[in-house]
CSV table of C-alpha atoms and ligand atoms in Angstrom, one decimal:
chain,number,residue,atom,x,y,z
A,267,UNK,CA,0.4,-0.2,0.1
A,268,UNK,CA,1.2,3.8,-0.2
A,269,UNK,CA,2.4,5.8,2.3
A,270,UNK,CA,0.8,7.8,3.8
A,271,UNK,CA,-1.1,10.7,2.2
A,272,UNK,CA,0.2,14.1,2.3
A,273,UNK,CA,-1.4,17.1,1.0
A,274,UNK,CA,-0.1,17.5,-2.9
A,275,UNK,CA,-0.7,21.2,-2.9
A,276,UNK,CA,-1.4,22.8,-6.7
A,277,UNK,CA,2.2,23.1,-8.4
A,278,UNK,CA,1.5,19.2,-8.6
A,279,UNK,CA,0.5,17.3,-11.7
A,280,UNK,CA,-3.0,15.4,-11.3
A,281,UNK,CA,-3.6,12.7,-13.7
A,282,UNK,CA,-6.7,11.2,-15.3
A,283,UNK,CA,-7.7,8.1,-16.8
A,284,UNK,CA,-9.9,8.7,-19.8
A,285,UNK,CA,-10.2,11.7,-21.7
A,286,UNK,CA,-14.1,12.7,-21.7
A,287,UNK,CA,-15.6,15.4,-21.0
A,288,UNK,CA,-15.4,13.8,-17.2
A,289,UNK,CA,-12.1,14.6,-17.9
A,290,UNK,CA,-12.0,18.1,-19.2
A,291,UNK,CA,-14.2,19.5,-16.5
A,292,UNK,CA,-11.7,17.6,-14.0
A,293,UNK,CA,-9.1,19.6,-15.6
A,294,UNK,CA,-10.9,22.8,-16.1
A,295,UNK,CA,-11.0,22.6,-12.6
A,296,UNK,CA,-7.5,21.7,-11.0
A,297,UNK,CA,-6.5,24.4,-13.4
A,298,UNK,CA,-7.7,27.5,-12.2
A,299,UNK,CA,-6.5,26.2,-8.8
A,300,UNK,CA,-3.2,26.1,-10.0
A,301,UNK,CA,-2.4,22.3,-11.5
A,302,UNK,CA,-0.9,21.0,-13.8
A,303,UNK,CA,-2.7,17.7,-15.6
A,304,UNK,CA,-2.2,14.8,-17.0
A,305,UNK,CA,-4.9,13.0,-19.2
A,306,UNK,CA,-4.4,9.0,-20.4
A,307,UNK,CA,-7.2,8.1,-23.4
A,308,UNK,CA,-6.1,6.8,-27.1
A,309,UNK,CA,-8.4,9.2,-28.1
A,310,UNK,CA,-5.7,12.0,-30.0
A,311,UNK,CA,-9.5,14.4,-29.9
A,312,UNK,CA,-10.2,13.3,-27.3
A,313,UNK,CA,-12.5,15.8,-25.1
A,314,UNK,CA,-10.0,16.3,-22.3
A,315,UNK,CA,-7.0,15.2,-24.1
A,316,UNK,CA,-7.1,18.5,-26.2
A,317,UNK,CA,-7.1,20.9,-23.2
A,318,UNK,CA,-4.5,19.3,-20.7
A,319,UNK,CA,-0.8,19.8,-20.0
A,320,UNK,CA,0.0,16.6,-20.9
A,321,UNK,CA,-2.4,14.2,-23.1
A,322,UNK,CA,-0.6,10.7,-22.9
A,323,UNK,CA,-2.4,8.8,-26.3
A,324,UNK,CA,-2.3,5.5,-25.2
A,325,UNK,CA,-4.4,2.9,-24.6
A,326,UNK,CA,-5.3,2.3,-20.3
A,327,UNK,CA,-3.8,-0.9,-20.4
A,328,UNK,CA,-0.2,-0.1,-22.4
A,329,UNK,CA,2.9,-0.6,-19.6
A,330,UNK,CA,4.1,2.3,-21.4
A,331,UNK,CA,1.4,4.7,-21.4
A,332,UNK,CA,1.0,3.7,-17.9
A,333,UNK,CA,4.5,4.5,-16.7
A,334,UNK,CA,4.5,8.0,-18.1
A,335,UNK,CA,1.4,8.4,-16.3
A,336,UNK,CA,3.1,7.6,-12.9
A,337,UNK,CA,6.0,9.1,-13.7
A,338,UNK,CA,4.4,12.9,-14.6
A,339,UNK,CA,2.1,12.5,-12.1
A,340,UNK,CA,1.5,13.1,-8.5
A,341,UNK,CA,-1.8,11.3,-8.2
A,342,UNK,CA,-4.0,9.3,-10.6
A,343,UNK,CA,-7.7,9.7,-10.7
A,344,UNK,CA,-10.6,8.4,-13.5
A,345,UNK,CA,-13.5,9.2,-14.9
A,346,UNK,CA,-14.4,6.8,-16.8
A,347,UNK,CA,-15.7,3.8,-14.9
A,348,UNK,CA,-14.6,1.1,-17.3
A,349,UNK,CA,-11.3,1.6,-16.8
A,350,UNK,CA,-10.2,-2.0,-16.0
A,351,UNK,CA,-9.5,-2.9,-12.2
A,352,UNK,CA,-6.2,-4.4,-12.4
A,353,UNK,CA,-4.6,-0.8,-13.7
A,354,UNK,CA,-6.2,1.4,-10.8
A,355,UNK,CA,-4.4,-1.3,-8.8
A,356,UNK,CA,-1.0,-1.3,-10.1
A,357,UNK,CA,-0.6,2.7,-10.0
A,358,UNK,CA,-1.9,2.7,-6.6
A,359,UNK,CA,0.7,1.0,-5.8
A,360,UNK,CA,3.2,3.8,-6.8
A,361,UNK,CA,1.3,6.6,-6.3
A,362,UNK,CA,-2.2,8.1,-5.2
A,363,UNK,CA,-5.6,6.1,-5.8
A,364,UNK,CA,-8.7,7.3,-5.9
A,365,UNK,CA,-11.4,6.3,-6.3
A,366,UNK,CA,-9.8,3.0,-5.1
A,367,UNK,CA,-9.7,-0.6,-7.5
A,368,UNK,CA,-11.8,-2.3,-5.3
A,369,UNK,CA,-15.0,0.6,-5.4
A,370,UNK,CA,-14.1,0.9,-9.2
A,371,UNK,CA,-14.7,-2.9,-9.7
A,372,UNK,CA,-17.8,-2.6,-7.6
A,373,UNK,CA,-19.8,0.0,-9.2
A,374,UNK,CA,-18.0,-2.3,-12.8
A,375,UNK,CA,-20.5,-4.7,-11.6
A,376,UNK,CA,-24.8,-4.5,-11.0
A,377,UNK,CA,-24.6,-7.7,-9.8
A,378,UNK,CA,-21.5,-6.9,-7.3
A,379,UNK,CA,-23.3,-3.6,-7.0
A,380,UNK,CA,-26.9,-4.8,-5.9
A,381,UNK,CA,-25.0,-7.3,-3.7
A,382,UNK,CA,-23.4,-4.4,-2.0
A,383,UNK,CA,-26.5,-2.4,-1.9
A,384,UNK,CA,-28.4,-5.0,-0.4
A,385,UNK,CA,-25.7,-5.3,1.8
A,386,UNK,CA,-25.8,-1.9,2.9
A,387,UNK,CA,-30.0,-2.6,4.5
A,388,UNK,CA,-30.4,-0.2,0.7
A,389,UNK,CA,-33.2,-1.7,-1.2
A,390,UNK,CA,-33.1,-2.6,-4.7
A,391,UNK,CA,-36.0,-3.1,-7.7
A,392,UNK,CA,-36.9,-7.1,-7.6
A,393,UNK,CA,-34.2,-8.8,-9.5
A,394,UNK,CA,-32.7,-11.9,-10.7
A,395,UNK,CA,-28.9,-13.2,-11.5
A,396,UNK,CA,-28.8,-15.4,-15.4
A,397,UNK,CA,-25.4,-15.9,-15.7
A,398,UNK,CA,-25.7,-19.0,-18.4
A,399,UNK,CA,-28.6,-19.8,-21.0
A,400,UNK,CA,-30.0,-22.4,-17.9
A,401,UNK,CA,-30.9,-19.9,-15.3
A,402,UNK,CA,-34.1,-18.1,-17.4
A,403,UNK,CA,-35.9,-20.4,-17.0
A,404,UNK,CA,-35.9,-20.6,-12.7
A,405,UNK,CA,-36.5,-16.6,-12.8
A,406,UNK,CA,-40.0,-16.0,-11.2
A,407,UNK,CA,-42.6,-14.3,-13.8
A,408,UNK,CA,-43.0,-11.5,-11.1
A,409,UNK,CA,-40.0,-10.2,-12.6
A,410,UNK,CA,-41.6,-9.3,-16.0
A,411,UNK,CA,-42.3,-7.1,-17.6
A,412,UNK,CA,-38.9,-6.4,-16.7
A,413,UNK,CA,-34.7,-5.0,-18.0
A,414,UNK,CA,-32.9,-6.7,-19.0
A,415,UNK,CA,-29.2,-5.4,-18.2
A,416,UNK,CA,-25.3,-6.2,-19.0
A,417,UNK,CA,-23.8,-7.0,-15.8
A,418,UNK,CA,-20.8,-4.7,-16.8
A,419,UNK,CA,-20.2,-1.6,-19.9
A,420,UNK,CA,-23.8,-0.5,-19.7
A,421,UNK,CA,-24.2,3.3,-20.1
A,422,UNK,CA,-26.8,5.4,-21.3
A,423,UNK,CA,-29.2,3.2,-21.5
A,424,UNK,CA,-27.3,0.7,-23.9
A,425,UNK,CA,-26.7,-2.9,-23.0
A,426,UNK,CA,-30.2,-2.6,-21.9
A,427,UNK,CA,-33.5,-4.7,-23.4
A,428,UNK,CA,-36.8,-4.4,-22.6
A,429,UNK,CA,-39.0,-7.6,-22.0
A,430,UNK,CA,-42.7,-8.5,-21.9
A,431,UNK,CA,-42.8,-12.1,-21.7
A,432,UNK,CA,-40.7,-15.1,-21.5
A,433,UNK,CA,-39.7,-15.2,-25.1
A,434,UNK,CA,-38.9,-11.9,-25.6
A,435,UNK,CA,-36.6,-12.2,-22.3
A,436,UNK,CA,-35.0,-15.3,-24.1
A,437,UNK,CA,-34.7,-13.5,-27.4
A,438,UNK,CA,-33.0,-10.6,-25.6
A,439,UNK,CA,-30.9,-12.8,-23.2
A,440,UNK,CA,-29.6,-14.5,-26.9
A,441,UNK,CA,-28.8,-11.0,-28.4
A,442,UNK,CA,-27.2,-9.8,-26.4
A,443,UNK,CA,-24.4,-12.7,-26.2
A,444,UNK,CA,-24.3,-12.5,-30.2
A,445,UNK,CA,-22.9,-9.3,-29.8
A,446,UNK,CA,-20.6,-10.6,-27.4
A,447,UNK,CA,-16.8,-11.4,-28.7
A,448,UNK,CA,-16.0,-13.2,-25.1
A,449,UNK,CA,-16.4,-16.9,-25.3
A,450,UNK,CA,-17.5,-17.0,-21.3
A,451,UNK,CA,-21.0,-14.9,-22.7
A,452,UNK,CA,-21.9,-11.3,-21.0
A,453,UNK,CA,-24.0,-12.0,-17.3
A,454,UNK,CA,-26.8,-9.9,-17.6
A,455,UNK,CA,-29.8,-9.5,-14.5
A,456,UNK,CA,-33.3,-9.1,-15.2
A,457,UNK,CA,-35.2,-6.5,-13.0
A,458,UNK,CA,-38.5,-5.5,-12.5
A,459,UNK,CA,-39.8,-2.6,-14.2
A,460,UNK,CA,-41.3,0.1,-12.0
A,461,UNK,CA,-44.2,2.1,-11.9
A,462,UNK,CA,-40.9,5.4,-11.0
A,463,UNK,CA,-42.7,8.5,-9.6
A,464,UNK,CA,-39.4,9.9,-10.7
A,465,UNK,CA,-35.8,9.7,-10.5
A,466,UNK,CA,-33.1,11.7,-8.3
A,467,UNK,CA,-29.2,11.2,-7.2
A,468,UNK,CA,-26.9,12.9,-4.8
A,469,UNK,CA,-22.6,13.1,-5.5
A,470,UNK,CA,-21.3,13.1,-2.4
A,471,UNK,CA,-17.5,13.1,-1.3
A,472,UNK,CA,-15.5,11.0,1.0
A,473,UNK,CA,-12.3,12.0,2.1
A,474,UNK,CA,-9.7,8.9,3.7
A,475,UNK,CA,-10.5,9.6,7.1
A,476,UNK,CA,-14.6,9.1,6.7
A,477,UNK,CA,-15.6,12.1,6.3
A,478,UNK,CA,-17.9,13.1,4.4
A,479,UNK,CA,-19.7,16.0,2.2
A,480,UNK,CA,-22.5,16.3,-0.2
A,481,UNK,CA,-23.8,18.0,-3.2
A,482,UNK,CA,-28.0,18.7,-3.0
A,483,UNK,CA,-29.8,16.2,-4.1
A,484,UNK,CA,-31.0,16.9,-7.4
A,485,UNK,CA,-34.3,15.4,-9.5
A,486,UNK,CA,-33.1,13.3,-13.0
A,487,UNK,CA,-35.7,13.5,-15.8
A,488,UNK,CA,-34.3,10.7,-18.5
A,489,UNK,CA,-35.5,10.8,-21.8
A,490,UNK,CA,-34.9,7.1,-23.5
A,491,UNK,CA,-32.9,6.0,-20.7
A,492,UNK,CA,-30.4,9.1,-21.0
A,493,UNK,CA,-30.0,12.1,-19.0
A,494,UNK,CA,-32.1,15.0,-20.2
A,495,UNK,CA,-32.7,17.2,-17.6
A,496,UNK,CA,-32.3,17.5,-14.0
A,497,UNK,CA,-33.7,19.9,-11.5
A,498,UNK,CA,-32.4,21.4,-8.7
A,499,UNK,CA,-34.3,23.7,-7.1
A,500,UNK,CA,-36.8,24.3,-4.0
A,501,UNK,CA,-39.6,22.5,-4.5
A,502,UNK,CA,-38.1,19.2,-6.3
A,503,UNK,CA,-38.1,16.5,-3.8
A,504,UNK,CA,-39.7,16.6,0.3
A,505,UNK,CA,-36.8,17.0,2.3
A,506,UNK,CA,-37.7,13.8,5.1
A,507,UNK,CA,-36.6,12.2,1.0
A,508,UNK,CA,-33.7,14.6,0.8
A,509,UNK,CA,-33.0,13.0,4.2
A,510,UNK,CA,-33.5,9.9,3.1
A,511,UNK,CA,-30.9,9.8,0.0
A,512,UNK,CA,-28.0,11.2,2.2
A,513,UNK,CA,-28.1,8.7,4.9
A,514,UNK,CA,-28.0,5.4,2.2
A,515,UNK,CA,-25.7,7.2,-0.2
A,516,UNK,CA,-23.2,7.9,2.6
A,517,UNK,CA,-24.1,4.3,3.9
A,518,UNK,CA,-23.2,3.2,0.4
A,519,UNK,CA,-20.1,4.7,0.7
A,520,UNK,CA,-19.2,3.8,4.0
A,521,UNK,CA,-19.4,0.6,3.4
A,522,UNK,CA,-16.9,0.3,0.5
A,523,UNK,CA,-15.0,2.8,2.4
A,524,UNK,CA,-15.1,5.0,-0.5
A,525,UNK,CA,-12.3,8.1,-1.1
A,526,UNK,CA,-13.5,10.4,-4.2
A,527,UNK,CA,-16.8,12.1,-5.8
A,528,UNK,CA,-19.4,9.6,-5.9
A,529,UNK,CA,-22.7,9.6,-7.6
A,530,UNK,CA,-25.7,7.2,-6.1
A,531,UNK,CA,-29.0,7.3,-8.7
A,532,UNK,CA,-32.4,6.2,-7.1
A,533,UNK,CA,-36.0,6.0,-7.9
A,534,UNK,CA,-38.6,7.2,-6.1
A,535,UNK,CA,-41.7,5.3,-6.1
A,536,UNK,CA,-45.2,6.3,-4.8
A,537,UNK,CA,-46.0,4.3,-1.6
A,538,UNK,CA,-48.8,2.8,-2.4
A,539,UNK,CA,-50.9,2.9,1.4
A,540,UNK,CA,-48.6,4.9,3.8
A,541,UNK,CA,-49.9,4.1,7.5
A,542,UNK,CA,-49.7,6.0,10.8
A,543,UNK,CA,-46.0,3.8,10.7
A,544,UNK,CA,-45.0,4.6,7.3
A,545,UNK,CA,-46.2,7.6,6.4
A,546,UNK,CA,-44.2,8.5,3.8
A,547,UNK,CA,-45.3,10.0,0.9
A,548,UNK,CA,-42.4,7.7,-1.0
A,549,UNK,CA,-39.9,4.8,-0.8
A,550,UNK,CA,-37.3,4.5,-2.8
A,551,UNK,CA,-34.9,2.1,-4.6
A,552,UNK,CA,-31.3,3.1,-5.3
A,553,UNK,CA,-30.6,2.0,-9.1
A,554,UNK,CA,-26.7,2.2,-9.4
A,555,UNK,CA,-23.3,4.5,-8.4
A,556,UNK,CA,-20.7,6.0,-10.3
A,557,UNK,CA,-17.6,6.2,-9.1
A,558,UNK,CA,-16.9,9.9,-10.6
A,559,UNK,CA,-18.5,12.8,-10.8
A,560,UNK,CA,-21.4,12.4,-13.1
A,561,UNK,CA,-23.7,14.1,-15.5
A,562,UNK,CA,-26.4,15.0,-12.8
A,563,UNK,CA,-23.6,16.9,-11.0
A,564,UNK,CA,-22.8,19.6,-13.9
A,565,UNK,CA,-25.0,22.8,-12.6
A,566,UNK,CA,-23.1,22.7,-9.6
A,567,UNK,CA,-19.7,24.1,-11.2
A,568,UNK,CA,-22.5,27.4,-12.4
A,569,UNK,CA,-24.6,26.6,-8.9
A,570,UNK,CA,-22.3,25.7,-6.2
A,571,UNK,CA,-19.7,27.5,-4.9
A,572,UNK,CA,-17.8,24.1,-4.8
A,573,UNK,CA,-18.3,22.1,-7.7
A,574,UNK,CA,-17.9,18.2,-8.0
A,575,UNK,CA,-14.9,18.6,-10.2
A,576,UNK,CA,-13.4,20.7,-7.6
A,577,UNK,CA,-14.6,17.6,-4.3
A,578,UNK,CA,-12.8,15.7,-7.0
A,579,UNK,CA,-9.8,17.5,-7.1
A,580,UNK,CA,-10.0,18.3,-3.3
A,581,UNK,CA,-9.9,14.1,-2.6
A,582,UNK,CA,-7.3,13.7,-5.2
A,583,UNK,CA,-4.9,16.2,-3.8
A,584,UNK,CA,-6.0,15.3,0.5
A,585,UNK,CA,-7.2,19.0,1.1
A,586,UNK,CA,-10.0,19.4,3.1
A,587,UNK,CA,-13.9,19.0,2.0
A,588,UNK,CA,-15.9,21.9,2.5
A,589,UNK,CA,-19.5,21.5,2.6
A,590,UNK,CA,-20.8,22.7,-1.5
A,591,UNK,CA,-23.9,24.9,-0.9
A,592,UNK,CA,-25.8,26.0,-3.9
A,593,UNK,CA,-25.6,29.5,-4.7
A,594,UNK,CA,-29.2,29.2,-6.6
A,595,UNK,CA,-31.4,27.3,-8.0
A,596,UNK,CA,-30.9,25.6,-11.2
A,597,UNK,CA,-31.6,23.5,-14.3
A,598,UNK,CA,-28.8,21.4,-16.5
A,599,UNK,CA,-30.1,20.4,-20.5
A,600,UNK,CA,-27.8,17.6,-22.1
A,601,UNK,CA,-27.2,18.5,-25.0
A,602,UNK,CA,-27.7,15.7,-27.2
A,603,UNK,CA,-25.9,14.9,-31.1
A,604,UNK,CA,-29.4,15.0,-32.6
A,605,UNK,CA,-29.3,18.5,-31.8
A,606,UNK,CA,-26.7,19.4,-34.4
A,607,UNK,CA,-29.4,17.0,-37.4
A,608,UNK,CA,-30.6,20.2,-39.8
A,609,UNK,CA,-34.3,19.2,-40.0
A,610,UNK,CA,-33.9,18.8,-43.7
A,611,UNK,CA,-31.7,15.3,-42.9
A,612,UNK,CA,-33.6,12.2,-43.2
A,613,UNK,CA,-32.7,9.1,-41.1
A,614,UNK,CA,-30.5,8.1,-44.4
A,615,UNK,CA,-28.7,11.5,-45.7
A,616,UNK,CA,-27.8,13.3,-41.9
A,617,UNK,CA,-27.2,16.4,-42.9
A,618,UNK,CA,-25.1,18.8,-39.7
A,619,UNK,CA,-25.0,22.4,-38.9
A,620,UNK,CA,-24.0,23.8,-35.3
A,621,UNK,CA,-27.5,24.9,-33.4
A,622,UNK,CA,-28.3,28.7,-33.1
A,623,UNK,CA,-26.5,29.3,-30.0
A,624,UNK,CA,-26.5,33.4,-30.3
A,625,UNK,CA,-30.5,33.1,-30.1
A,626,UNK,CA,-29.5,30.8,-27.2
A,627,UNK,CA,-26.7,33.2,-25.4
A,628,UNK,CA,-29.4,36.5,-25.5
A,629,UNK,CA,-30.9,34.5,-22.5
A,630,UNK,CA,-30.4,35.4,-18.9
A,631,UNK,CA,-29.0,32.9,-16.9
A,632,UNK,CA,-27.9,30.6,-19.4
A,633,UNK,CA,-25.1,28.9,-19.1
A,634,UNK,CA,-23.7,27.0,-22.5
A,635,UNK,CA,-20.6,24.4,-21.6
A,636,UNK,CA,-20.1,22.2,-24.8
A,637,UNK,CA,-17.1,19.4,-24.6
A,638,UNK,CA,-15.2,20.4,-28.5
A,639,UNK,CA,-16.1,17.1,-29.9
A,640,UNK,CA,-15.8,17.3,-33.8
A,641,UNK,CA,-18.5,14.7,-34.8
A,642,UNK,CA,-21.6,14.7,-33.9
A,643,UNK,CA,-23.5,11.6,-33.4
A,644,UNK,CA,-27.3,10.8,-32.6
A,645,UNK,CA,-27.6,10.2,-28.8
A,646,UNK,CA,-23.9,11.5,-28.3
A,647,UNK,CA,-23.4,13.6,-25.3
A,648,UNK,CA,-22.4,17.1,-27.5
A,649,UNK,CA,-22.4,19.2,-24.2
A,650,UNK,CA,-24.9,20.5,-21.9
A,651,UNK,CA,-26.2,24.4,-20.5
A,652,UNK,CA,-26.8,25.1,-16.9
A,653,UNK,CA,-29.5,27.5,-16.6
A,654,UNK,CA,-29.4,29.8,-12.6
A,655,UNK,CA,-31.1,32.7,-11.3
A,656,UNK,CA,-33.3,33.5,-8.4
A,657,UNK,CA,-36.9,32.8,-9.6
A,658,UNK,CA,-37.3,29.6,-10.3
A,659,UNK,CA,-40.3,30.0,-12.8
A,660,UNK,CA,-38.3,32.1,-14.7
A,661,UNK,CA,-35.9,29.2,-14.8
A,662,UNK,CA,-38.5,27.1,-16.2
A,663,UNK,CA,-40.1,30.3,-19.4
A,664,UNK,CA,-36.1,30.0,-20.2
A,665,UNK,CA,-35.8,26.3,-20.3
A,666,UNK,CA,-38.3,26.6,-22.7
A,667,UNK,CA,-37.6,29.0,-25.0
A,668,UNK,CA,-34.1,27.2,-25.2
A,669,UNK,CA,-36.3,23.8,-26.2
A,670,UNK,CA,-38.5,25.9,-28.7
A,671,UNK,CA,-35.2,27.5,-30.0
A,672,UNK,CA,-33.8,23.3,-30.1
A,673,UNK,CA,-36.8,21.8,-31.0
A,674,UNK,CA,-37.8,19.8,-28.4
A,675,UNK,CA,-40.6,18.5,-26.8
A,676,UNK,CA,-40.8,21.1,-23.5
A,677,UNK,CA,-40.6,20.3,-19.6
A,678,UNK,CA,-42.5,21.0,-16.8
A,679,UNK,CA,-41.7,22.5,-13.1
A,680,UNK,CA,-42.2,19.6,-10.8
B,885,ATP,P1,-26.5,5.5,-16.8
B,885,ATP,O1,-25.0,4.8,-16.8
B,885,ATP,O2,-26.2,6.2,-18.0
B,885,ATP,O3,-27.1,6.0,-16.0
B,885,ATP,P2,-27.5,2.9,-17.2
B,885,ATP,O4,-26.9,2.7,-18.9
B,885,ATP,O5,-26.6,2.6,-17.2
B,885,ATP,O6,-27.6,4.6,-17.3
B,885,ATP,P3,-29.3,2.4,-15.3
B,885,ATP,O7,-29.3,3.8,-15.0
B,885,ATP,O8,-29.6,1.4,-15.6
B,885,ATP,O9,-28.7,2.3,-17.4
B,885,ATP,O10,-31.0,2.5,-16.5
B,885,ATP,C1,-31.5,4.0,-17.4
B,885,ATP,C2,-32.5,4.3,-17.3
B,885,ATP,O11,-33.9,3.4,-17.8
B,885,ATP,C3,-32.6,5.1,-16.1
B,885,ATP,O12,-32.6,6.0,-15.5
B,885,ATP,C4,-34.8,4.7,-15.6
B,885,ATP,O13,-35.4,5.4,-16.4
B,885,ATP,C5,-34.6,4.0,-16.5
B,885,ATP,N1,-35.0,2.5,-15.8
B,885,ATP,C6,-34.4,1.4,-15.5
B,885,ATP,N2,-34.2,0.3,-14.7
B,885,ATP,C7,-35.6,1.0,-15.0
B,885,ATP,C8,-36.7,-0.3,-13.9
B,885,ATP,N3,-35.9,-1.1,-12.7
B,885,ATP,N4,-37.8,0.5,-13.8
B,885,ATP,C9,-38.1,2.0,-14.4
B,885,ATP,N5,-37.3,2.4,-14.9
B,885,ATP,C10,-36.0,1.6,-14.9
B,886,MG,MG1,-27.5,5.1,-14.7
């Protein structure tokens, strides 16, 4: 194990595995605080690679690339949860690394992750594990209709198939296995499809002494399995629910001895029969964790005094954690590549163009964030817009002016 942790003061070099938008925002924040930065990502055009001091353009497992990362850096984190846990383990024998390989390995695998939640006594959606074809027959029918999810490598709703019947379940399993290069096949979970009232998530940071701070819990709207809007203002989430989210998320982090920034996603259900002994209006189940900052926490850059990326820098550099304060109500709208499609496009013949940012930037309280991805693609996260202001109603007016300009369906205030 590495020697006792000391503060890494500005001037030190912080490294990140993965060069996506999360890495880019981490780099921006670390640079603002006076750190040098290094990114390991094979893509020469990766969003974080384009803005860091040192971009190492190798695969995540390339020994030479990893040696270079260790030579340049004083500590390393990850923005990419599918980085092989062994790589983190190897790096950690030479320099401080957080989150740990162990914590990341739990988050990478839905089966281990669900077991961890259950061990923490945090409720999960009813589910069954399928590792072989024969397991399909043993699943209770009560899990249908359900969602078949790959145990590993899913994101943005990829690796998930909704199924109504045992026949559909079988075809979905076969379809997933047919796409596997690994002869071992891909273990899956079948999760019962729940009537979600809404979804929310919470971002916390935990340091090596077990001190935890959190961002205010946020309410999330997904469209087609992808986060579309995050809402963080008075009236989004009942107080009692917020307290419970914080308790559950802290337990999940504590039991992992987690160090770093962690996002915990929850599903909120209507409590069918509130009773005097259980008067709560809502019940919740945990969905999954992300061992890193999260898309739903982007609003913190403009709306909080300490952002999720500053928390990541502070954790990595072993600096004190102070509790982030939200400075004003905020909304965050994701910008997917589809918005770059010209209305004259057809499915077979797409025409790409830049959305009318000038029209959007005319509006008050709008913060445009683009990730520097050169090529828009359908469903690809290209950027986001944070809207801040003191009046919540005005935020929604602005939001729907933006959705109108972008030809997106409107959103309503909870
Ligand atoms: P990401 O990594 O982008 O958060 P993911 O691919 O890991 O997404 P999930 O978070 O498991 O996928 O699911 C994506 C979305 O699908 C959820 O946010 C929710 O809207 C819906 N969903 C997933 N599981 C269920 C369920 N059991 N019941 C109802 N809706 C669900
Ligand atoms: Mg999710």
